């Protein structure tokens, strides 16, 4: 990727180099050396947010050191870059995700539906979701849960749902392309994003974009800028249950 990128870069005229993830960082560094143009790196996560990898860490560290400016998606990411990579805080600026408003969004079904975004969740967070979902079903019979999953998170949810005997009330859809995800959000009544593994809170923003009420974790970065959403400790299944049921009624 880096070598092919450099062949293209040599033919271009530009003012700034911008890289979006660790796989592009080496190309960005080479482009800076060739062009003498400033390098800006956008950081939405690091190897400490993903599966820790020494090679990825070294690539990230070298890129952060070579960058003229670093844009972090959240304050939590900024802290990681400063602490784990020993980067000057003055080099880093925080720019949260943004969104464009969707209008005239109509749900296609009258079925009560709760969407749980299981992207990047951990084992305990899956436990808390299943416990809360089971309690919701006791109070709101027939509620349907939709779990948006990634390849790594699907087994966490399915195994726990089967053992809790609520799997028949859960539908699963993979985190695929943007239009499919927006359609899933559109056809839900409530969005649950009560985990604190996300580096900012794209799921909550997507819910807002689709005019859906969202329950977020008090520990998440996005809870600090959302003033009118329901918030719960990610481990407090009783509070999560109460908030979801109150929204479903």
Coordinates of N, CA and C in Angstrom, one line a residue:
X1 N 0.8 -1.2 0.0 CA 0.0 0.0 0.0 C 0.9 1.3 0.0
X2 N 1.9 1.3 0.9 CA 2.7 2.4 1.0 C 3.5 2.7 -0.3
X3 N 4.1 1.7 -0.9 CA 4.8 1.8 -2.2 C 3.9 2.3 -3.3
X4 N 2.7 1.7 -3.4 CA 1.8 2.2 -4.5 C 1.4 3.6 -4.3
X5 N 1.1 3.9 -3.0 CA 0.7 5.3 -2.7 C 1.7 6.3 -3.1
X6 N 3.0 6.0 -2.8 CA 4.1 6.9 -3.1 C 4.2 7.2 -4.6
X7 N 4.0 6.1 -5.4 CA 4.0 6.3 -6.9 C 3.0 7.3 -7.3
X8 N 1.8 7.3 -6.7 CA 0.7 8.2 -7.1 C 1.0 9.6 -6.5
X9 N 1.5 9.6 -5.3 CA 1.8 10.9 -4.6 C 2.8 11.8 -5.4
X10 N 3.8 11.1 -6.0 CA 4.8 11.8 -6.8 C 4.2 12.6 -8.0
X11 N 3.0 12.2 -8.4 CA 2.4 12.9 -9.6 C 1.4 14.0 -9.2
X12 N 1.2 14.1 -7.9 CA 0.1 15.0 -7.4 C 0.7 16.4 -6.9
X13 N -0.1 17.4 -6.9 CA 0.2 18.7 -6.3 C -0.8 18.9 -5.1
X14 N -0.4 19.1 -3.9 CA -1.3 19.2 -2.8 C -0.6 20.0 -1.7
X15 N -1.4 20.4 -0.7 CA -0.9 21.3 0.4 C -0.7 20.6 1.7
X16 N -1.6 19.6 2.0 CA -1.6 18.9 3.3 C -1.7 17.4 3.1
X17 N -1.1 16.6 3.9 CA -1.3 15.2 3.9 C -2.1 14.8 5.1
X18 N -3.1 14.0 4.9 CA -4.0 13.6 6.0 C -4.2 12.0 6.0
X19 N -3.9 11.4 7.2 CA -4.0 9.9 7.3 C -5.1 9.6 8.3
X20 N -5.9 8.5 8.0 CA -7.1 8.2 8.8 C -6.9 7.0 9.7
X21 N -6.0 6.1 9.4 CA -5.8 4.9 10.3 C -4.4 4.4 10.2
X22 N -4.0 3.5 11.1 CA -2.6 3.1 11.2 C -2.1 2.5 9.9
X23 N -2.9 1.9 9.1 CA -2.5 1.2 7.9 C -2.0 2.3 6.8
X24 N -2.4 3.5 7.0 CA -1.9 4.6 6.0 C -0.8 5.4 6.6
X25 N -0.4 5.2 7.8 CA 0.5 6.1 8.5 C 1.9 6.1 7.8
X26 N 2.4 4.9 7.4 CA 3.7 4.8 6.8 C 3.8 5.5 5.5
X27 N 2.7 5.4 4.7 CA 2.6 6.2 3.5 C 2.6 7.7 3.7
X28 N 1.9 8.1 4.8 CA 1.9 9.5 5.2 C 3.2 10.0 5.5
X29 N 4.0 9.3 6.3 CA 5.3 9.7 6.7 C 6.2 9.8 5.4
X30 N 6.2 8.9 4.5 CA 7.0 8.9 3.3 C 6.5 10.1 2.4
X31 N 5.2 10.4 2.4 CA 4.7 11.5 1.6 C 5.2 12.8 2.1
X32 N 5.3 12.9 3.4 CA 5.8 14.1 4.1 C 7.3 14.3 3.7
X33 N 8.1 13.3 3.8 CA 9.5 13.4 3.5 C 9.7 13.8 2.0
X34 N 8.9 13.2 1.1 CA 9.0 13.5 -0.3 C 8.6 15.0 -0.7
X35 N 7.5 15.4 -0.1 CA 6.8 16.6 -0.5 C 7.2 17.8 0.4
X36 N 7.7 17.5 1.6 CA 7.9 18.6 2.6 C 6.6 19.3 3.0
X37 N 5.5 18.6 2.8 CA 4.2 19.2 3.2 C 3.8 18.7 4.6
X38 N 3.0 19.5 5.4 CA 2.6 19.0 6.7 C 1.7 17.8 6.7
X39 N 1.9 17.0 7.8 CA 1.2 15.7 8.0 C 0.2 15.9 9.1
X40 N -1.1 15.6 8.8 CA -2.1 15.6 9.8 C -2.7 14.2 10.0
X41 N -2.7 13.7 11.2 CA -3.2 12.4 11.5 C -4.5 12.5 12.3
X42 N -5.5 11.8 11.8 CA -6.8 11.7 12.5 C -6.8 10.3 13.2
X43 N -7.1 10.4 14.5 CA -7.0 9.2 15.4 C -8.4 8.9 16.0
X44 N -9.1 7.9 15.5 CA -10.3 7.5 16.1 C -10.2 6.3 17.1
X45 N -9.0 5.6 17.0 CA -8.7 4.5 17.9 C -7.2 4.3 17.8
X46 N -6.7 3.5 18.8 CA -5.3 3.1 18.7 C -5.2 1.6 19.0
X47 N -4.0 1.0 19.0 CA -3.9 -0.4 19.2 C -4.3 -0.7 20.7
X48 N -4.4 0.3 21.6 CA -4.8 0.0 22.9 C -6.3 -0.1 23.0
X49 N -7.0 0.4 22.0 CA -8.5 0.3 21.9 C -8.9 -1.0 21.1
X50 N -8.0 -1.5 20.3 CA -8.2 -2.7 19.6 C -7.5 -3.8 20.3
X51 N -7.1 -4.8 19.6 CA -6.2 -5.9 20.2 C -4.8 -5.4 20.2
X52 N -4.2 -5.3 21.3 CA -2.8 -4.8 21.4 C -1.9 -5.5 20.5
X53 N -1.1 -4.8 19.7 CA -0.2 -5.4 18.8 C 1.1 -4.5 18.7
X54 N 2.2 -5.1 19.0 CA 3.5 -4.4 19.1 C 3.8 -3.7 17.8
X55 N 3.7 -4.4 16.6 CA 4.0 -3.8 15.3 C 3.1 -2.6 15.1
X56 N 1.8 -2.7 15.3 CA 0.9 -1.6 15.1 C 1.3 -0.4 16.0
X57 N 1.7 -0.7 17.3 CA 2.1 0.3 18.2 C 3.3 1.1 17.7
X58 N 4.3 0.4 17.1 CA 5.5 1.0 16.6 C 5.2 1.9 15.4
X59 N 4.3 1.5 14.6 CA 3.9 2.3 13.4 C 3.1 3.5 13.9
X60 N 2.2 3.3 14.8 CA 1.5 4.5 15.4 C 2.4 5.5 16.0
X61 N 3.3 5.0 16.9 CA 4.2 5.9 17.6 C 5.0 6.7 16.6
X62 N 5.6 6.1 15.6 CA 6.4 6.8 14.7 C 5.6 7.8 13.9
X63 N 4.4 7.5 13.6 CA 3.5 8.4 12.9 C 3.1 9.6 13.7
X64 N 2.8 9.4 15.0 CA 2.4 10.5 15.9 C 3.6 11.4 16.1
X65 N 4.8 10.8 16.2 CA 6.0 11.7 16.4 C 6.3 12.5 15.1
X66 N 6.0 12.0 13.9 CA 6.3 12.7 12.7 C 5.1 13.7 12.3
X67 N 4.0 13.5 12.9 CA 2.8 14.3 12.5 C 3.0 15.8 13.0
X68 N 2.6 16.7 12.1 CA 2.6 18.1 12.5 C 1.4 18.4 13.4
X69 N 0.3 17.8 13.2 CA -0.9 17.9 14.0 C -1.6 16.6 14.1
X70 N -2.2 16.3 15.3 CA -3.0 15.1 15.5 C -4.4 15.5 15.8
X71 N -5.4 15.0 15.2 CA -6.8 15.2 15.5 C -7.3 14.0 16.2
X72 N -7.7 14.1 17.4 CA -8.3 13.0 18.2 C -9.8 13.1 18.2
X73 N -10.5 11.9 18.1 CA -11.9 11.9 18.1 C -12.5 12.2 19.4
X74 N -11.8 12.0 20.5 CA -12.3 12.2 21.9 C -11.2 12.6 22.8
X75 N -11.6 13.0 24.0 CA -10.6 13.4 25.0 C -9.9 12.1 25.5
X76 N -10.6 11.0 25.6 CA -10.0 9.7 26.0 C -8.9 9.3 25.0
X77 N -9.1 9.5 23.7 CA -8.1 9.1 22.7 C -6.9 10.1 22.9
X78 N -7.2 11.3 23.1 CA -6.1 12.3 23.3 C -5.2 11.9 24.5
X79 N -5.8 11.4 25.6 CA -5.1 11.0 26.8 C -4.2 9.8 26.5
X80 N -4.7 8.8 25.7 CA -4.0 7.6 25.3 C -2.7 8.0 24.5
X81 N -3.0 8.9 23.5 CA -1.8 9.4 22.7 C -0.8 10.0 23.5
X82 N -1.2 10.8 24.5 CA -0.2 11.5 25.3 C 0.5 10.6 26.3
X83 N -0.2 9.7 26.9 CA 0.3 8.8 28.0 C 1.1 7.7 27.4
X84 N 0.5 7.0 26.4 CA 1.1 5.7 25.9 C 2.2 6.0 24.8
X85 N 2.0 7.1 24.1 CA 3.0 7.3 23.0 C 3.9 8.5 23.3
X86 N 3.7 9.2 24.5 CA 4.6 10.3 24.9 C 4.6 11.4 23.9
X87 N 3.4 11.8 23.5 CA 3.3 12.9 22.5 C 2.9 14.2 23.2
X88 N 3.5 15.3 22.7 CA 3.2 16.6 23.2 C 1.8 17.0 23.1
X89 N 1.1 17.3 24.2 CA -0.4 17.6 24.1 C -0.7 18.8 23.2
X90 N 0.3 19.7 23.0 CA 0.1 20.9 22.2 C -0.1 20.5 20.7
X91 N 0.3 19.3 20.4 CA 0.2 18.9 19.0 C -1.2 18.3 18.7
X92 N -2.0 18.1 19.7 CA -3.2 17.3 19.6 C -4.4 18.3 19.7
X93 N -5.4 18.1 18.8 CA -6.7 18.8 18.9 C -7.8 17.8 18.9
X94 N -8.9 18.1 19.6 CA -10.0 17.1 19.7 C -11.1 17.6 18.7
X95 N -11.6 16.8 17.8 CA -12.7 17.1 16.9 C -13.6 15.9 17.0
X96 N -14.8 16.0 17.6 CA -15.8 14.9 17.7 C -16.4 14.6 16.3
X97 N -16.9 13.4 16.2 CA -17.7 13.1 15.1 C -18.9 14.1 14.9
X98 N -19.3 14.3 13.7 CA -20.4 15.2 13.4 C -21.5 14.4 12.7
X99 N -22.6 15.1 12.4 CA -23.7 14.4 11.7 C -24.5 15.4 10.9
X100 N -25.2 14.9 9.9 CA -26.2 15.7 9.2 C -27.5 15.1 9.5
X101 N -28.5 16.0 9.7 CA -29.8 15.6 10.2 C -30.6 14.9 9.1
X102 N -31.2 13.8 9.5 CA -32.1 13.1 8.6 C -33.5 13.5 8.9
X103 N -34.3 13.7 7.9 CA -35.7 14.2 8.1 C -36.7 13.2 7.5
X104 N -37.9 13.2 8.0 CA -39.0 12.3 7.5 C -38.6 10.8 7.6
X105 N -38.1 10.5 8.7 CA -37.8 9.1 9.0 C -39.0 8.4 9.5
X106 N -39.4 7.3 8.9 CA -40.6 6.6 9.3 C -40.3 5.1 9.5
X107 N -40.7 4.6 10.7 CA -40.5 3.2 11.0 C -41.5 2.4 10.2
X108 N -41.0 1.2 9.7 CA -41.9 0.4 8.9 C -42.8 -0.6 9.6
X109 N -42.5 -0.8 10.9 CA -43.3 -1.8 11.7 C -43.7 -1.1 13.0
X110 N -44.9 -1.7 13.5 CA -45.4 -1.2 14.8 C -44.8 -2.0 16.0
X111 N -44.0 -3.0 15.7 CA -43.4 -3.9 16.7 C -42.4 -3.1 17.6
X112 N -42.5 -3.2 18.9 CA -41.6 -2.6 19.8 C -40.2 -3.1 19.6
X113 N -39.2 -2.3 19.2 CA -37.9 -2.8 18.9 C -36.8 -2.0 19.6
X114 N -35.9 -2.7 20.1 CA -34.7 -2.1 20.8 C -33.5 -2.5 20.1
X115 N -32.7 -1.5 19.7 CA -31.4 -1.8 18.9 C -30.3 -1.8 19.9
X116 N -29.5 -2.8 19.9 CA -28.2 -2.8 20.7 C -27.0 -2.9 19.8
X117 N -26.2 -1.9 19.9 CA -25.0 -1.9 19.0 C -23.9 -2.6 19.8
X118 N -23.5 -3.8 19.3 CA -22.5 -4.7 19.9 C -21.2 -4.6 19.2
X119 N -20.9 -3.4 18.7 CA -19.6 -3.2 18.1 C -18.5 -2.9 19.1
X120 N -17.5 -3.8 19.1 CA -16.3 -3.6 20.0 C -16.7 -3.8 21.5
X121 N -17.7 -4.5 21.8 CA -18.1 -4.8 23.2 C -17.2 -5.8 23.8
X122 N -17.1 -5.8 25.1 CA -16.4 -6.8 25.8 C -17.3 -7.8 26.5
X123 N -16.8 -8.9 27.0 CA -17.6 -10.0 27.6 C -18.5 -9.5 28.7
X124 N -18.1 -8.7 29.6 CA -18.9 -8.2 30.7 C -20.1 -7.3 30.1
X125 N -19.8 -6.5 29.1 CA -20.8 -5.7 28.5 C -21.9 -6.5 27.9
X126 N -21.5 -7.6 27.3 CA -22.5 -8.6 26.7 C -23.4 -9.1 27.8
X127 N -22.8 -9.5 28.9 CA -23.5 -10.0 30.1 C -24.6 -9.0 30.5
X128 N -24.2 -7.7 30.7 CA -25.1 -6.7 31.1 C -26.3 -6.5 30.2
X129 N -26.0 -6.5 28.9 CA -27.0 -6.4 27.9 C -28.1 -7.5 28.0
X130 N -27.6 -8.8 28.1 CA -28.5 -9.9 28.2 C -29.3 -9.9 29.4
X131 N -28.7 -9.5 30.5 CA -29.5 -9.4 31.8 C -30.6 -8.3 31.7
X132 N -30.2 -7.2 31.1 CA -31.2 -6.1 31.0 C -32.3 -6.5 30.0
X133 N -31.9 -7.1 28.9 CA -32.9 -7.6 27.9 C -33.9 -8.5 28.5
X134 N -33.4 -9.5 29.3 CA -34.3 -10.5 30.0 C -35.3 -9.8 30.9
X135 N -34.9 -8.8 31.6 CA -35.8 -8.0 32.5 C -36.8 -7.2 31.7
X136 N -36.3 -6.6 30.6 CA -37.3 -5.9 29.8 C -38.4 -6.8 29.3
X137 N -38.0 -8.0 28.9 CA -39.0 -8.9 28.3 C -40.1 -9.3 29.4
X138 N -39.7 -9.3 30.6 CA -40.6 -9.6 31.7 C -41.7 -8.5 31.9
X139 N -41.3 -7.3 31.6 CA -42.2 -6.2 31.7 C -42.9 -5.7 30.5
X140 N -42.2 -6.0 29.3 CA -42.8 -5.6 28.0 C -42.7 -6.8 27.1
X141 N -43.7 -7.7 27.3 CA -43.7 -9.0 26.5 C -43.7 -8.7 25.0
X142 N -43.0 -9.5 24.3 CA -43.0 -9.3 22.8 C -42.0 -8.3 22.3
X143 N -41.2 -7.7 23.1 CA -40.2 -6.7 22.7 C -39.2 -7.5 21.8
X144 N -38.8 -6.8 20.7 CA -37.8 -7.4 19.8 C -36.5 -6.7 20.0
X145 N -35.4 -7.4 20.1 CA -34.1 -6.8 20.2 C -33.4 -7.1 18.9
X146 N -32.7 -6.0 18.4 CA -31.9 -6.2 17.2 C -30.4 -5.9 17.7
X147 N -29.6 -6.9 17.4 CA -28.2 -6.7 17.8 C -27.3 -6.5 16.5
X148 N -26.7 -5.4 16.5 CA -25.7 -5.1 15.4 C -24.4 -5.5 15.9
X149 N -23.8 -6.5 15.2 CA -22.6 -7.1 15.7 C -21.4 -7.0 14.7
X150 N -20.2 -7.3 15.1 CA -19.1 -7.5 14.3 C -18.7 -9.0 14.5
X151 N -17.8 -9.4 13.7 CA -17.4 -10.9 13.7 C -16.9 -11.3 15.1
X152 N -16.2 -10.5 15.7 CA -15.7 -10.9 17.0 C -16.7 -10.8 18.2
X153 N -17.8 -10.0 18.0 CA -18.7 -9.9 19.1 C -19.9 -10.8 19.0
X154 N -20.2 -11.4 17.9 CA -21.4 -12.2 17.7 C -21.4 -13.4 18.7
X155 N -20.4 -14.2 18.8 CA -20.4 -15.3 19.7 C -20.7 -14.9 21.2
X156 N -20.2 -13.7 21.6 CA -20.4 -13.3 23.0 C -21.9 -13.2 23.3
X157 N -22.7 -12.6 22.3 CA -24.1 -12.3 22.5 C -24.9 -13.6 22.3
X158 N -24.7 -14.4 21.3 CA -25.5 -15.6 20.9 C -25.4 -16.6 22.1
X159 N -24.3 -16.9 22.5 CA -24.1 -17.9 23.6 C -24.9 -17.5 24.9
X160 N -24.8 -16.2 25.2 CA -25.5 -15.8 26.4 C -27.0 -15.7 26.2
X161 N -27.4 -15.3 25.0 CA -28.8 -15.2 24.7 C -29.5 -16.6 24.8
X162 N -28.8 -17.6 24.3 CA -29.3 -19.0 24.3 C -29.4 -19.5 25.7
X163 N -28.4 -19.3 26.5 CA -28.4 -19.8 27.9 C -29.4 -19.1 28.7
X164 N -29.8 -17.8 28.4 CA -30.8 -17.1 29.1 C -32.2 -17.3 28.6
X165 N -32.3 -18.1 27.5 CA -33.6 -18.5 26.9 C -34.3 -17.2 26.3
X166 N -33.6 -16.3 25.7 CA -34.2 -15.1 25.1 C -33.8 -15.0 23.7
X167 N -33.2 -16.0 23.1 CA -32.6 -15.9 21.8 C -33.7 -15.7 20.7
X168 N -34.9 -16.2 21.0 CA -36.0 -16.1 20.0 C -36.5 -14.6 19.9
X169 N -36.2 -13.8 20.9 CA -36.5 -12.4 20.8 C -35.4 -11.5 20.3
X170 N -34.4 -12.1 19.8 CA -33.2 -11.3 19.3 C -33.0 -11.6 17.8
X171 N -32.9 -10.6 17.0 CA -32.4 -10.7 15.6 C -31.0 -10.1 15.5
X172 N -30.3 -10.7 14.6 CA -28.9 -10.2 14.5 C -28.6 -9.7 13.1
X173 N -27.9 -8.6 13.0 CA -27.5 -8.0 11.7 C -26.0 -7.6 11.9
X174 N -25.2 -7.9 10.8 CA -23.8 -7.5 10.9 C -23.6 -6.0 10.6
X175 N -22.6 -5.5 11.2 CA -22.2 -4.1 10.9 C -21.5 -4.1 9.5
X176 N -22.3 -3.7 8.5 CA -21.9 -3.8 7.1 C -21.7 -2.4 6.5
X177 N -22.5 -2.2 5.5 CA -22.3 -0.9 4.8 C -23.2 0.2 5.5
X178 N -23.0 1.4 5.2 CA -23.6 2.5 5.9 C -25.1 2.5 5.7
X179 N -25.6 2.3 4.5 CA -27.0 2.3 4.2 C -27.8 1.2 4.9
X180 N -27.2 0.0 5.1 CA -27.9 -1.0 5.8 C -28.0 -0.7 7.3
X181 N -26.9 -0.1 7.8 CA -26.9 0.3 9.2 C -28.0 1.4 9.5
X182 N -28.1 2.4 8.6 CA -29.0 3.4 8.8 C -30.5 2.9 8.7
X183 N -30.7 1.9 7.9 CA -32.0 1.3 7.8 C -32.4 0.5 9.1
X184 N -31.4 -0.1 9.7 CA -31.6 -0.8 11.0 C -32.0 0.2 12.1
X185 N -31.3 1.3 12.1 CA -31.6 2.3 13.1 C -33.0 2.9 12.9
X186 N -33.3 3.1 11.6 CA -34.6 3.7 11.3 C -35.7 2.8 11.8
X187 N -35.6 1.5 11.7 CA -36.6 0.6 12.1 C -36.6 0.2 13.6
X188 N -35.9 0.9 14.4 CA -35.9 0.7 15.8 C -36.6 1.8 16.6
X189 N -37.1 1.5 17.8 CA -37.7 2.5 18.6 C -36.7 3.2 19.6
X190 N -35.8 2.4 20.0 CA -34.8 2.8 21.0 C -33.4 2.3 20.6
X191 N -32.4 3.0 20.9 CA -31.0 2.5 20.7 C -30.3 2.4 22.0
X192 N -29.7 1.3 22.3 CA -28.9 1.0 23.5 C -27.5 1.1 23.1
X193 N -26.7 2.0 23.7 CA -25.3 2.1 23.6 C -24.7 2.3 24.9
X194 N -24.9 1.3 25.9 CA -24.5 1.6 27.3 C -23.1 1.0 27.6
X195 N -22.3 0.7 26.6 CA -21.0 0.3 26.9 C -20.0 1.4 26.8
X196 N -18.8 1.2 27.3 CA -17.8 2.2 27.3 C -16.6 1.9 26.5
X197 N -16.8 0.9 25.6 CA -15.6 0.5 24.8 C -15.4 1.4 23.6
X198 N -16.5 2.0 23.1 CA -16.3 2.9 21.9 C -15.5 4.1 22.3
X199 N -14.6 4.5 21.3 CA -13.7 5.6 21.6 C -14.5 7.0 21.6
X200 N -15.6 7.1 21.0 CA -16.4 8.3 21.2 C -17.9 8.0 21.3
X201 N -18.5 7.4 20.3 CA -19.9 7.1 20.5 C -20.7 7.3 19.2
X202 N -20.2 6.6 18.1 CA -20.8 6.7 16.8 C -22.2 6.2 16.8
X203 N -22.4 5.1 17.5 CA -23.8 4.5 17.6 C -24.8 5.5 18.1
X204 N -24.4 6.2 19.2 CA -25.3 7.2 19.8 C -25.6 8.3 18.8
X205 N -24.6 8.8 18.1 CA -24.8 9.8 17.1 C -25.7 9.4 16.0
X206 N -25.5 8.2 15.5 CA -26.4 7.6 14.5 C -27.8 7.6 14.9
X207 N -28.0 7.2 16.2 CA -29.4 7.2 16.7 C -30.0 8.6 16.7
X208 N -29.2 9.6 17.1 CA -29.7 11.0 17.1 C -30.0 11.4 15.6
X209 N -29.1 11.0 14.7 CA -29.3 11.4 13.3 C -30.6 10.8 12.8
X210 N -31.1 9.7 13.4 CA -32.3 9.1 12.9 C -33.5 9.4 13.9
X211 N -33.3 10.4 14.7 CA -34.4 10.8 15.6 C -34.9 9.7 16.6
X212 N -33.9 9.0 17.1 CA -34.3 7.9 18.0 C -33.7 8.2 19.4
X213 N -34.5 7.9 20.4 CA -34.0 8.1 21.8 C -32.9 7.1 22.0
X214 N -31.9 7.5 22.8 CA -30.7 6.6 23.0 C -30.4 6.6 24.5
X215 N -30.0 5.4 24.9 CA -29.5 5.2 26.3 C -28.0 4.9 26.2
X216 N -27.2 5.8 26.8 CA -25.8 5.7 26.8 C -25.2 5.5 28.1
X217 N -23.9 5.1 28.1 CA -23.2 4.8 29.4 C -22.7 6.2 30.0
X218 N -22.9 6.3 31.3 CA -22.3 7.5 31.9 C -20.8 7.6 31.8
X219 N -20.2 6.4 31.6 CA -18.7 6.4 31.5 C -18.2 6.7 30.0
X220 N -19.1 6.8 29.1 CA -18.7 7.0 27.7 C -18.3 8.4 27.5
X221 N -17.5 8.6 26.5 CA -17.0 10.0 26.1 C -18.2 10.8 25.6
X222 N -19.1 10.2 24.9 CA -20.2 11.0 24.3 C -21.2 11.5 25.3
X223 N -21.3 10.8 26.4 CA -22.2 11.2 27.5 C -21.9 12.6 28.0
X224 N -20.7 13.1 27.8 CA -20.2 14.4 28.3 C -20.7 15.5 27.5
X225 N -21.1 15.2 26.2 CA -21.6 16.3 25.3 C -23.1 16.1 25.0
X226 N -23.7 15.0 25.4 CA -25.2 14.8 25.1 C -25.9 15.3 26.4
X227 N -26.7 16.3 26.3 CA -27.4 16.9 27.4 C -28.8 16.4 27.6
X228 N -29.3 15.7 26.6 CA -30.7 15.3 26.6 C -31.0 13.9 26.3
X229 N -30.0 13.0 26.6 CA -30.2 11.6 26.4 C -30.2 10.9 27.8
X230 N -30.8 9.7 27.9 CA -30.8 9.0 29.1 C -29.5 8.3 29.3
X231 N -29.0 8.3 30.6 CA -27.7 7.8 30.9 C -27.7 6.9 32.0
X232 N -26.9 5.8 32.0 CA -26.9 4.8 33.0 C -25.5 4.3 33.2
X233 N -25.1 3.9 34.4 CA -23.8 3.1 34.5 C -23.9 1.9 33.7
X234 N -22.9 1.6 32.9 CA -23.0 0.4 32.0 C -23.2 -0.9 32.7
X235 N -22.9 -1.0 33.9 CA -23.0 -2.2 34.7 C -24.4 -2.3 35.5
X236 N -25.1 -1.2 35.4 CA -26.4 -1.1 36.2 C -27.6 -1.6 35.4
X237 N -27.8 -2.9 35.4 CA -28.8 -3.5 34.5 C -30.2 -3.1 35.0
X238 N -30.4 -2.9 36.3 CA -31.7 -2.4 36.8 C -32.1 -1.1 36.2
X239 N -31.1 -0.1 36.2 CA -31.4 1.2 35.7 C -31.6 1.2 34.2
X240 N -30.8 0.4 33.5 CA -30.9 0.2 32.1 C -32.3 -0.3 31.7
X241 N -32.8 -1.3 32.5 CA -34.1 -1.9 32.3 C -35.2 -0.8 32.4
X242 N -35.1 -0.1 33.5 CA -36.1 0.9 33.8 C -36.2 2.0 32.7
X243 N -35.1 2.4 32.3 CA -35.0 3.4 31.2 C -35.6 2.9 29.9
X244 N -35.2 1.7 29.5 CA -35.7 1.2 28.3 C -37.3 1.0 28.3
X245 N -37.7 0.4 29.4 CA -39.2 0.2 29.6 C -39.9 1.5 29.6
X246 N -39.4 2.5 30.2 CA -40.1 3.8 30.2 C -40.2 4.4 28.8
X247 N -39.2 4.2 28.0 CA -39.2 4.7 26.6 C -40.2 3.8 25.8
X248 N -40.3 2.6 26.1 CA -41.2 1.7 25.3 C -42.7 1.9 25.5
X249 N -43.0 2.4 26.7 CA -44.4 2.6 27.1 C -45.0 3.7 26.3

